[in-house]
Coordinates of C-alpha atoms in Angstrom, one line a residue:
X1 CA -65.3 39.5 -33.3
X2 CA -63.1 40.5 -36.7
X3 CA -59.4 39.1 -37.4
X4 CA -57.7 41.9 -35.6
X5 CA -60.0 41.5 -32.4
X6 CA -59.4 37.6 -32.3
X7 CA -56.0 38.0 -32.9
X8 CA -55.2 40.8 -30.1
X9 CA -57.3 38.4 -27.8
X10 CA -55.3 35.1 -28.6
X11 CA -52.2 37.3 -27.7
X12 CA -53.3 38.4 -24.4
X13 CA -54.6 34.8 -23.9
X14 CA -50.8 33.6 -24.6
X15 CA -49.8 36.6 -22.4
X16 CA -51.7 35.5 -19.2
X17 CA -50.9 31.6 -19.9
X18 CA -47.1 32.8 -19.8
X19 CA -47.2 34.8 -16.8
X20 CA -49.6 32.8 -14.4
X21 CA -49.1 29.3 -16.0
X22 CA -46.4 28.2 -13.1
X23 CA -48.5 30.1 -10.5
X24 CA -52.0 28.1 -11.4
X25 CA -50.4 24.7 -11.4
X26 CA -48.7 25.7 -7.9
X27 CA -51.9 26.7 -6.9
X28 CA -54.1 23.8 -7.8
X29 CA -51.2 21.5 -6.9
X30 CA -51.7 22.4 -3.7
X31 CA -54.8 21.0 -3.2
X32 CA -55.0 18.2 -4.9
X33 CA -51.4 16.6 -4.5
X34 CA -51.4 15.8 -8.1
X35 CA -49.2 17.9 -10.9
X36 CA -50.2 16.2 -13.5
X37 CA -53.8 16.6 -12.8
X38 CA -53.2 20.1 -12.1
X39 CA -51.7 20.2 -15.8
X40 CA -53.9 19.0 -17.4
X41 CA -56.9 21.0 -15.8
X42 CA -55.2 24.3 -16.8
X43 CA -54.8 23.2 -20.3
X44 CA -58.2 22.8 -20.5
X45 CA -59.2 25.6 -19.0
X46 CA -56.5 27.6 -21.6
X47 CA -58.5 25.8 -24.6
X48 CA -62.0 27.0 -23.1
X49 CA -60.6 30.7 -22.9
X50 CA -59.5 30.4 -26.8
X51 CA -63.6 29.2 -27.6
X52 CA -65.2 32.0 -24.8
X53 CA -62.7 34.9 -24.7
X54 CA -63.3 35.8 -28.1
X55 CA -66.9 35.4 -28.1
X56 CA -67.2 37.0 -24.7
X57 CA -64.5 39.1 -24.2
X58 CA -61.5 39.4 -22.0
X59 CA -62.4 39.1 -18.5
X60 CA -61.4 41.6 -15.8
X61 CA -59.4 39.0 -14.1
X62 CA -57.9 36.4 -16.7
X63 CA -55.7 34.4 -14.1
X64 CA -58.9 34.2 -11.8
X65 CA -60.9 32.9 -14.8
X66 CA -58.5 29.9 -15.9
X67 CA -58.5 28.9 -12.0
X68 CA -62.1 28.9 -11.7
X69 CA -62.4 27.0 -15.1
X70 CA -59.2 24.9 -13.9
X71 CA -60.9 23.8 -10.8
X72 CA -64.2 22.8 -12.5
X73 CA -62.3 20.7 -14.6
X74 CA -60.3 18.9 -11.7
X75 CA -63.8 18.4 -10.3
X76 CA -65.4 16.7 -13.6
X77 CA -62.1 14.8 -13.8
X78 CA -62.5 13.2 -10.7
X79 CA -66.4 12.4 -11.2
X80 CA -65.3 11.1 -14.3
X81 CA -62.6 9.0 -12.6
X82 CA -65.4 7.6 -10.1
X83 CA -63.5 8.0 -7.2
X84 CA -65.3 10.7 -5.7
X85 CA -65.5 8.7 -2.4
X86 CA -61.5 8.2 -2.7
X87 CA -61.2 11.6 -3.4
X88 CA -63.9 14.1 -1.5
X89 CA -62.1 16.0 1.1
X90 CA -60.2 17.2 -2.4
X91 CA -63.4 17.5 -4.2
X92 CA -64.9 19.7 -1.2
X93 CA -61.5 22.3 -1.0
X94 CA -62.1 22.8 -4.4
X95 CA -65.6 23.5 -4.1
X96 CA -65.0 25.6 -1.4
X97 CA -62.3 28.1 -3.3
X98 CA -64.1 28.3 -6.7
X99 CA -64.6 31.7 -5.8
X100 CA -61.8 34.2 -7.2
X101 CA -60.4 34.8 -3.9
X102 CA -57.0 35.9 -4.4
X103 CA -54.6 33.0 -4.0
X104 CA -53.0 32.6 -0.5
X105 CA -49.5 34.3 0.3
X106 CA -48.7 32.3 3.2
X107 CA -45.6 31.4 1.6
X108 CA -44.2 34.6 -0.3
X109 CA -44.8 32.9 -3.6
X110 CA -46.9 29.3 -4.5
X111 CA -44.4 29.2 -6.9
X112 CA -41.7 29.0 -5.2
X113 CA -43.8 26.6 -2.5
X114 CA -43.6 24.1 -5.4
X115 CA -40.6 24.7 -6.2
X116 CA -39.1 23.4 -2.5
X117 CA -42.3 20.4 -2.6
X118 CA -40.5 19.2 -6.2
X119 CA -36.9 19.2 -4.3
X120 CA -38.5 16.2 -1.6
X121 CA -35.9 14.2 -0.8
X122 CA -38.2 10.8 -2.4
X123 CA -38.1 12.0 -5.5
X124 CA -35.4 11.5 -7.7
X125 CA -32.6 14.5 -7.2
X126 CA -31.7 13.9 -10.7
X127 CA -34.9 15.2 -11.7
X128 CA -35.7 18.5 -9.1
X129 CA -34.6 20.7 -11.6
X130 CA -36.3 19.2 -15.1
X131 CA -39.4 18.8 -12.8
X132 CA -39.4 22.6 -11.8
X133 CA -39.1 24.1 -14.8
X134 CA -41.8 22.2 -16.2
X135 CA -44.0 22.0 -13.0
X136 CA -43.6 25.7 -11.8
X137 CA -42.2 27.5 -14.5
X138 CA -44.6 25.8 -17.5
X139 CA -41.1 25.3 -20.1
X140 CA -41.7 22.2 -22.1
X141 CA -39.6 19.0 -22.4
X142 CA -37.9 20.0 -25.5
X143 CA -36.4 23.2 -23.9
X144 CA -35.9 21.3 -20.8
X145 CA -34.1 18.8 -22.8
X146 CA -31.7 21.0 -24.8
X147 CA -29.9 22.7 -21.1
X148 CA -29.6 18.7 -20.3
X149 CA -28.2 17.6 -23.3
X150 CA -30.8 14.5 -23.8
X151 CA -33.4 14.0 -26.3
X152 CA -37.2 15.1 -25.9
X153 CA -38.6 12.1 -25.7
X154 CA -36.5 10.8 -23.3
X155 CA -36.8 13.8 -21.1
X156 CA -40.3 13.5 -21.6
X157 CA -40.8 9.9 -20.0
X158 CA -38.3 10.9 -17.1
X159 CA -40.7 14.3 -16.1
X160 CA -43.5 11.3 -16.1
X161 CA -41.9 9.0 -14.0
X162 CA -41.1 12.0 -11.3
X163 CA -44.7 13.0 -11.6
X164 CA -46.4 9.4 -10.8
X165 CA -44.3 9.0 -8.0
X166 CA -45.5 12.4 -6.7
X167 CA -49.1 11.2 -6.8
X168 CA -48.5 7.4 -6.5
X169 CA -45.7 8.3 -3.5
X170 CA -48.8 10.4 -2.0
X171 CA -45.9 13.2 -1.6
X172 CA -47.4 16.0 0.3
X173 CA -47.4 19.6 -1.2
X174 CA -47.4 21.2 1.8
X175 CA -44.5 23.9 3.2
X176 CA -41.7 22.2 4.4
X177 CA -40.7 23.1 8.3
X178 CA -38.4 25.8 8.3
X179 CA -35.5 23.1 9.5
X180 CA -35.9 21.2 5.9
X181 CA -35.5 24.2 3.9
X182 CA -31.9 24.9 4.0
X183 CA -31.7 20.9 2.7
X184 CA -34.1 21.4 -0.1
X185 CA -32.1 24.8 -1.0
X186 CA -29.1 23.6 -3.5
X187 CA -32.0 22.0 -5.9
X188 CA -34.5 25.0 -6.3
X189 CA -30.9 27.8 -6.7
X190 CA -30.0 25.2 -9.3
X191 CA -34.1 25.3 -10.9
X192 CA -34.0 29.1 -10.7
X193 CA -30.6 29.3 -12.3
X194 CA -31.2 26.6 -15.1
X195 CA -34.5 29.1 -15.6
X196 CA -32.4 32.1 -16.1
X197 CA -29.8 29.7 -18.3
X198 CA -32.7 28.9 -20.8
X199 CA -33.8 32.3 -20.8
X200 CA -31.2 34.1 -21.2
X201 CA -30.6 31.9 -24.3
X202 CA -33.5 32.9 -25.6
X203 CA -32.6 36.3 -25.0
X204 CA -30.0 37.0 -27.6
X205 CA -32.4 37.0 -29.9
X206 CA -36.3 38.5 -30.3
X207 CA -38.2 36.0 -28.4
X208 CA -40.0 37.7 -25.4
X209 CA -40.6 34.3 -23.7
X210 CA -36.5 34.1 -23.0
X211 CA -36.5 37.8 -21.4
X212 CA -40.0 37.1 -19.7
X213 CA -38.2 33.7 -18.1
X214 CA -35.1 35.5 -17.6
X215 CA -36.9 38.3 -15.6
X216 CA -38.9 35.4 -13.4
X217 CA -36.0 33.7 -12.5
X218 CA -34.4 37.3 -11.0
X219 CA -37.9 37.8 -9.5
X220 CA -38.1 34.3 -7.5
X221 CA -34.1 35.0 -6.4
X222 CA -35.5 38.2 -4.6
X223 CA -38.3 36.2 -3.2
X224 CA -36.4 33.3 -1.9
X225 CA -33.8 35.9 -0.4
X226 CA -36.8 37.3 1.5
X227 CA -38.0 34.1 2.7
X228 CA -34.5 33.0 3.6
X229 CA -31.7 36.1 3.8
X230 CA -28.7 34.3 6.1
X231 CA -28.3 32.0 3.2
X232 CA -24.9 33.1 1.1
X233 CA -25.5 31.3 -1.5
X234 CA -29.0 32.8 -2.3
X235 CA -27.5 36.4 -2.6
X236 CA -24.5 34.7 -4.8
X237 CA -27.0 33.8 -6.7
X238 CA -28.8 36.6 -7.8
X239 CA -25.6 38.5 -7.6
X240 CA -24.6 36.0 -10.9
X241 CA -27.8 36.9 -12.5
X242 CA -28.0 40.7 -12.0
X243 CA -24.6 40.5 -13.1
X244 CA -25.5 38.8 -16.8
X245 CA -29.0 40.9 -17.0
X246 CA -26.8 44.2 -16.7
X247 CA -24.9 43.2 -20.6
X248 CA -28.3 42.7 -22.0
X249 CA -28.0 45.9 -23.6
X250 CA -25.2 45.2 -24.8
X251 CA -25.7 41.5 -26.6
X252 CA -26.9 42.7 -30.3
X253 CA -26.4 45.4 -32.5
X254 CA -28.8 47.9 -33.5
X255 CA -28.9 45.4 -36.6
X256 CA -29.6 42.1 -34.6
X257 CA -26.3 41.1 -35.4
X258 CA -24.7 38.7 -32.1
X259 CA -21.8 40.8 -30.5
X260 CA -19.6 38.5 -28.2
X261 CA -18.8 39.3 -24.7
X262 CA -15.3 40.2 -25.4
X263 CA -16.6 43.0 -28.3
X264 CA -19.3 44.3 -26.2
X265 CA -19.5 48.0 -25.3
X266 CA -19.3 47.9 -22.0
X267 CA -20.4 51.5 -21.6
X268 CA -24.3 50.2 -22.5
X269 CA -24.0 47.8 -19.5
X270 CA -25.9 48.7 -16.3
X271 CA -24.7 50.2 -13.6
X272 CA -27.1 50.4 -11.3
X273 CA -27.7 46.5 -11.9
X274 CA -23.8 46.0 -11.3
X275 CA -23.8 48.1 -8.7
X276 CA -26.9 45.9 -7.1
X277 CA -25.0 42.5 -7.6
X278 CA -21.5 43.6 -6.2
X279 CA -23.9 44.7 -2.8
X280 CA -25.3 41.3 -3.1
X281 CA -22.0 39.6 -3.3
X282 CA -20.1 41.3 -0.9
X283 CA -22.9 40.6 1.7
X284 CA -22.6 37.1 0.7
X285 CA -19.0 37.0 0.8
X286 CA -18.6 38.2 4.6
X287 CA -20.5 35.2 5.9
X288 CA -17.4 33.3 5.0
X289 CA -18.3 30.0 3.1
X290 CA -18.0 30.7 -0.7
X291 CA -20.0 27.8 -2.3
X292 CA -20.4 27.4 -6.2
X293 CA -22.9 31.1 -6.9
X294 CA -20.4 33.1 -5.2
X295 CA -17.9 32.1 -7.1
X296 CA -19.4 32.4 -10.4
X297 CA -20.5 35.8 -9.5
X298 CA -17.4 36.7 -8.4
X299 CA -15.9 35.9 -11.9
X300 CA -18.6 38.2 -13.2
X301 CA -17.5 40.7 -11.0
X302 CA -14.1 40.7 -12.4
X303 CA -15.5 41.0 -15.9
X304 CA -18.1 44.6 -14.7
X305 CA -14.6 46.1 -13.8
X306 CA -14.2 46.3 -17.7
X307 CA -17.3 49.1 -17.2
X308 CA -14.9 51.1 -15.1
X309 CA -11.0 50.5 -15.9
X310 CA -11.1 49.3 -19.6
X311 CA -9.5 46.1 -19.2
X312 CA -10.5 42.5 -17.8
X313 CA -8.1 40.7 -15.5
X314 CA -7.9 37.3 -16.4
X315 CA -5.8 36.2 -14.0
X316 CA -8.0 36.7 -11.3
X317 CA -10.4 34.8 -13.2
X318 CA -8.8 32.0 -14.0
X319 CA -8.0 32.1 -10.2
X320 CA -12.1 31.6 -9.2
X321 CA -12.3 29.7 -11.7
X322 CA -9.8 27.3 -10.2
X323 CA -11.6 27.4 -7.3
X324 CA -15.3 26.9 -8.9
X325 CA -14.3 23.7 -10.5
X326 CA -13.2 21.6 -7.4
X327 CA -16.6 22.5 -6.3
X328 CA -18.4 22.0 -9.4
X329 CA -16.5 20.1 -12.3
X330 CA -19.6 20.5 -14.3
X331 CA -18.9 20.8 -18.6
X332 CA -19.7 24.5 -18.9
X333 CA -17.2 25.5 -15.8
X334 CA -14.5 23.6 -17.7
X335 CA -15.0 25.0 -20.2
X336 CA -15.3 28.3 -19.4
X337 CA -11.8 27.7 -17.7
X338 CA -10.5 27.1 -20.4
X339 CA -11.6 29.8 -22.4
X340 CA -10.4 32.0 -19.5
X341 CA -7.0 30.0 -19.3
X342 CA -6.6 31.1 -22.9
X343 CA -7.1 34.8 -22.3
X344 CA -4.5 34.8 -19.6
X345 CA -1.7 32.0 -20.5
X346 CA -2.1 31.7 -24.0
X347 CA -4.4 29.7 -27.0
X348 CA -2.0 26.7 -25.9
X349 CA -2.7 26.7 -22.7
X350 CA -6.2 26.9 -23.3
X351 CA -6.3 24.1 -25.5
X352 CA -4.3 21.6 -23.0
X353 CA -7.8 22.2 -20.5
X354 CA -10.3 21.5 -23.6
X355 CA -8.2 18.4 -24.2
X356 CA -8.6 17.3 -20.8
X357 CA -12.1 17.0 -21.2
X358 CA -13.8 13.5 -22.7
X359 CA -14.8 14.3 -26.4
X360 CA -18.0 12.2 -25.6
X361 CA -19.0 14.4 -22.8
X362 CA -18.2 17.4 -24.9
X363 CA -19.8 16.4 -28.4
X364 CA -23.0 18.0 -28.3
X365 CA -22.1 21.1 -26.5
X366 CA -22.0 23.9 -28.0
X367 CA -19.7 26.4 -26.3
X368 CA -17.2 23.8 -26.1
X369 CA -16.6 23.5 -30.3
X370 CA -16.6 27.2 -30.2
X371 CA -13.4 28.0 -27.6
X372 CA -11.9 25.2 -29.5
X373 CA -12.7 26.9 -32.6
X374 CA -11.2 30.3 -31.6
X375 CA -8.2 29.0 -29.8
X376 CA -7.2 27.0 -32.7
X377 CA -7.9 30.1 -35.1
X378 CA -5.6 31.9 -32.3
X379 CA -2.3 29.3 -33.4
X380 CA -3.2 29.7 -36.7
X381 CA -4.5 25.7 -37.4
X382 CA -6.7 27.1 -39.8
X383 CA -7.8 23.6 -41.2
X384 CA -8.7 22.2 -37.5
X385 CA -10.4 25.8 -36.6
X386 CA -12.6 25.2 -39.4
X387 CA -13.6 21.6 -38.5
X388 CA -14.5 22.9 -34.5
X389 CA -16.1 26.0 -36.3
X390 CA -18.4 24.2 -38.2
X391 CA -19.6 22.0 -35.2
X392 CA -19.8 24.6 -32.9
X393 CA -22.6 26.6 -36.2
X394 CA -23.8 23.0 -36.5
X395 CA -24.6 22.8 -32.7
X396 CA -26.3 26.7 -32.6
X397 CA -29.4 27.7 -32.4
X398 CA -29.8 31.2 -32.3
X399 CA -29.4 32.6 -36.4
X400 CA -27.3 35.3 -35.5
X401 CA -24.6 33.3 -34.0
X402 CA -24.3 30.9 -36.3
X403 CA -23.9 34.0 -38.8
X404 CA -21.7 35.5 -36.3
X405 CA -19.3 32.2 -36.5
X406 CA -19.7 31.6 -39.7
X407 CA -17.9 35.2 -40.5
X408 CA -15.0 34.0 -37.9
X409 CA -14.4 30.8 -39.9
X410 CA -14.0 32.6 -43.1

C-alpha cells in the first residue's frame, strides 16, 4: 500500500478507535469483570489493525474486527496468566461470542451499562466520574486531569486504584435492578456532563475529538432519558447541553479568531436546538423538584432569550444562580455568579463574590483569573487587570483565547 493509502487507513483506524473505543471496553468488560484487562486487550487489538489493515485492507466491519482480535487477546492473556482453571467459565463466554454477532442491546447502550456498574456504591464516589470517562468514554488521564484540576500522574494512580478494586472487589458488571438506578443516577449525569465539559473545550477550536465527545455526551443524555424518562434531572440535563451545542456556530469567527459569549451573534445560534432544550426543561420543570441541571439550564434559558428580544436579563440570572449555589457551591458556579453578579449590580459587586472565594482553591482555574481580569479592567485598575490577565493567558489552553485576552489586556 503507497503513503496516501497507509495514511487514509491509519485515519479510519483512529476513526473507529474513537467511535467504538468506550463501546468495546463496555462490551468485553462485561464478561470478564475486569476493565483493565478489557483495556488492554483492545489496545492490542488497535496495534494489530495498524500491522493487518494496511496490508489487508479495511474490513467491512472494523468494530467487529477489534472485538474479535480483543477477545483472542483476553483469551491468550489469561493462558498466559495460567489461571485458566480460575478463570474458565470466562474463557468459555468468550469462546462462545468470538463470532461478530452484533453486541447485545438489552440495556439501550453497553455504554451506558458501564457507566451505572462504575457508579457501584464500593467504589470510591470520588472517582465515578474520572473512572467513566476513561472506562466508557476512552479520554486519557491527562484530559481527565485538567477538568479536576490535579496532575496526570496523580490522576493516573487514582484511575488504578478504582480499577483493582473493581477486579480485586470482584464487582459485578451486571445491570443494576431497576430500584438501584435512581441511586447510581447523580454520578453517571455528572460523567456525561464532565464529557460534554471536556468536549466542548475542545470544541472552540479545530479538534474533532472535542465535537465528536461533545456529540456522545448529547447522544447518551437521549439514551439514559429513554431508559429512565420520570427523572427531572435527566431532561435538565440535556436541556443544559442542547442549550450550549446551539452557540456552537457562533464561538469563532470565520477567521478562527475566539468570540466571547457576550459578542456572539446570536442570530447564528440554533433554534431548533433551543427550541428542543426549553421542551426539555419545561417538562422537567413541572415535576416540581428543581435539582442542580435544571437550574443551570434555566440560566441558559435566560441567556437563548437574547436570540429573540436582543438583551439578556441578568437579574434573573443572578437569581438561579443564587439558587444553584446552595445546591452546588462548586468553583465554576461561583464563579460564574460572580461574573453574572457583575453584569447585573456592577464590576464591584462582582469582585466582592470572587473575593469570597479562597485564592488557593481558585489558583489554577482558569475562568476565575479571567472575570477577575475583566471586572478589574471594568474599575479601571489597569495595573491589577493586567496581573489577573496574564494568569488567566498563562492558565489557557486553547491559542485563540489566549490571543483573544491578550488583545483585552492591551
Amino acid at each position: 500500500m503507497n503513503g496516501s493509502g497507509q495514511e487514509s487507513t491509519h485515519r479510519t483506524i483512529e476513526r473507529v478507535a474513537r467511535e467504538s473505543y468506550g463501546r468495546l471496553v463496555a462490551y468485553l468488560s462485561s464478561h470478564t469483570r475486569d476493565v483493565a484487562s478489557a483495556e488492554d486487550a483492545l489496545s492490542n487489538a488497535l496495534v494489530a489493525a495498524l500491522t493487518a489493515w494496511p496490508r489487508d485492507g479495511v474490513p467491512q466491519n472494523p468494530e467487529a474486527w477489534l472485538l474479535t482480535s480483543a477477545r483472542h487477546s483476553l483469551i491468550d492473556l489469561m493462558r498466559h496468566q495460567k489461571v485458566a482453571v480460575a478463570s474458565e467459565p470466562t474463557l468459555l463466554l468468550l469462546k462462545e461470542s468470538v463470532t461478530e454477532a452484533p453486541m447485545s442491546t438489552e440495556f439501550p447502550d453497553e455504554r451506558l451499562k458501564l457507566l451505572f456498574v462504575c457508579a457501584h456504591p464500593a467504589i470510591d464516589p470520588a472517582m465515578h466520574t474520572p473512572l467513566m470517562l476513561q472506562t466508557v468514554l476512552g479520554l486519557d488521564a491527562v484530559r481527565i486531569a485538567h477538568a479536576f484540576l490535579v496532575s496526570p500522574t496523580t490522576m493516573g494512580q487514582r484511575l488504578v486504584r478504582a480499577k483493582t478494586k473493581i477486579r480485586d472487589g470482584g464487582i459485578r458488571f451486571e445491570v443494576p435492578q431497576e430500584r438501584e438506578l435512581p441511586l447510581r443516577l447523580d454520578a453517571v449525569l455528572e460523567a456525561i456532563y464532565a464529557a460534554f465539559g471536556i468536549g466542548w473545550d475542545d470544541m472552540a477550536g479545530v479538534d474533532q475529538r472535542g465535537r465528536d465527545l461533545a456529540e456522545e455526551a448529547i447522544w447518551l443524555a437521549r439514551v439514559l432519558l429513554e431508559l429512565m424518562p420520570g427523572e427531572a434531572e435527566v431532561r435538565g440535563l440535556l436541556a443544559l447541553m442542547l442549550h450550549c451545542e446551539a452557540r456552537r456556530p457562533a464561538r469563532r469567527g470565520p477567521d478562527g479568531r475566539y468570540v466571547p459569549f457576550s459578542e456572539q451573534d446570536s442570530q447564528q445560534w440554533s433554534l431548533p436546538l433551543i427550541e428542543e432544550a426549553e421542551g426539555h426543561l419545561a417538562e422537567a420543570s413541572s415535576r416540581g423538584c428543581a435539582g442542580r441541571f435544571q437550574l443551570e439550564a434555566a440560566i441558559q434559558s435566560v441567556h437563548a432569550e437574547r436570540a429573540r428580544g436582543g438583551r439578556t436579563e441578568w437579574t434573573a440570572i443572578v437569581l438561579f444562580y443564587r439558587q444553584l449555589i446552595r445546591i452546588c457551591p462548586t468553583l465554576g458556579t461561583r464563579t460564574g455568579y460572580a461574573a453574572a453578579v457583575g453584569e447585573a449590580n456592577g464590576p464591584e459587586a462582582g469582585l466582592v463574590v470572587l473575593d469570597g472565594i479562597d485564592p488557593e482553591d481558585a489558583s489554577a482555574y482558569q475562568p476565575y483569573w479571567a472575570v477577575r481580569a475583566h471586572l478589574l479592567q471594568r474599575l479601571g485598575k489597569t495595573s491589577e487587570a493586567a496581573d489577573a490577565f496574564d494568569r488567566a493567558i498563562g492558565l489557557a489552553e486553547d491559542p485563540a483565547v489566549r490571543q483573544f485576552l491578550l488583545q483585552r489586556r492591551g
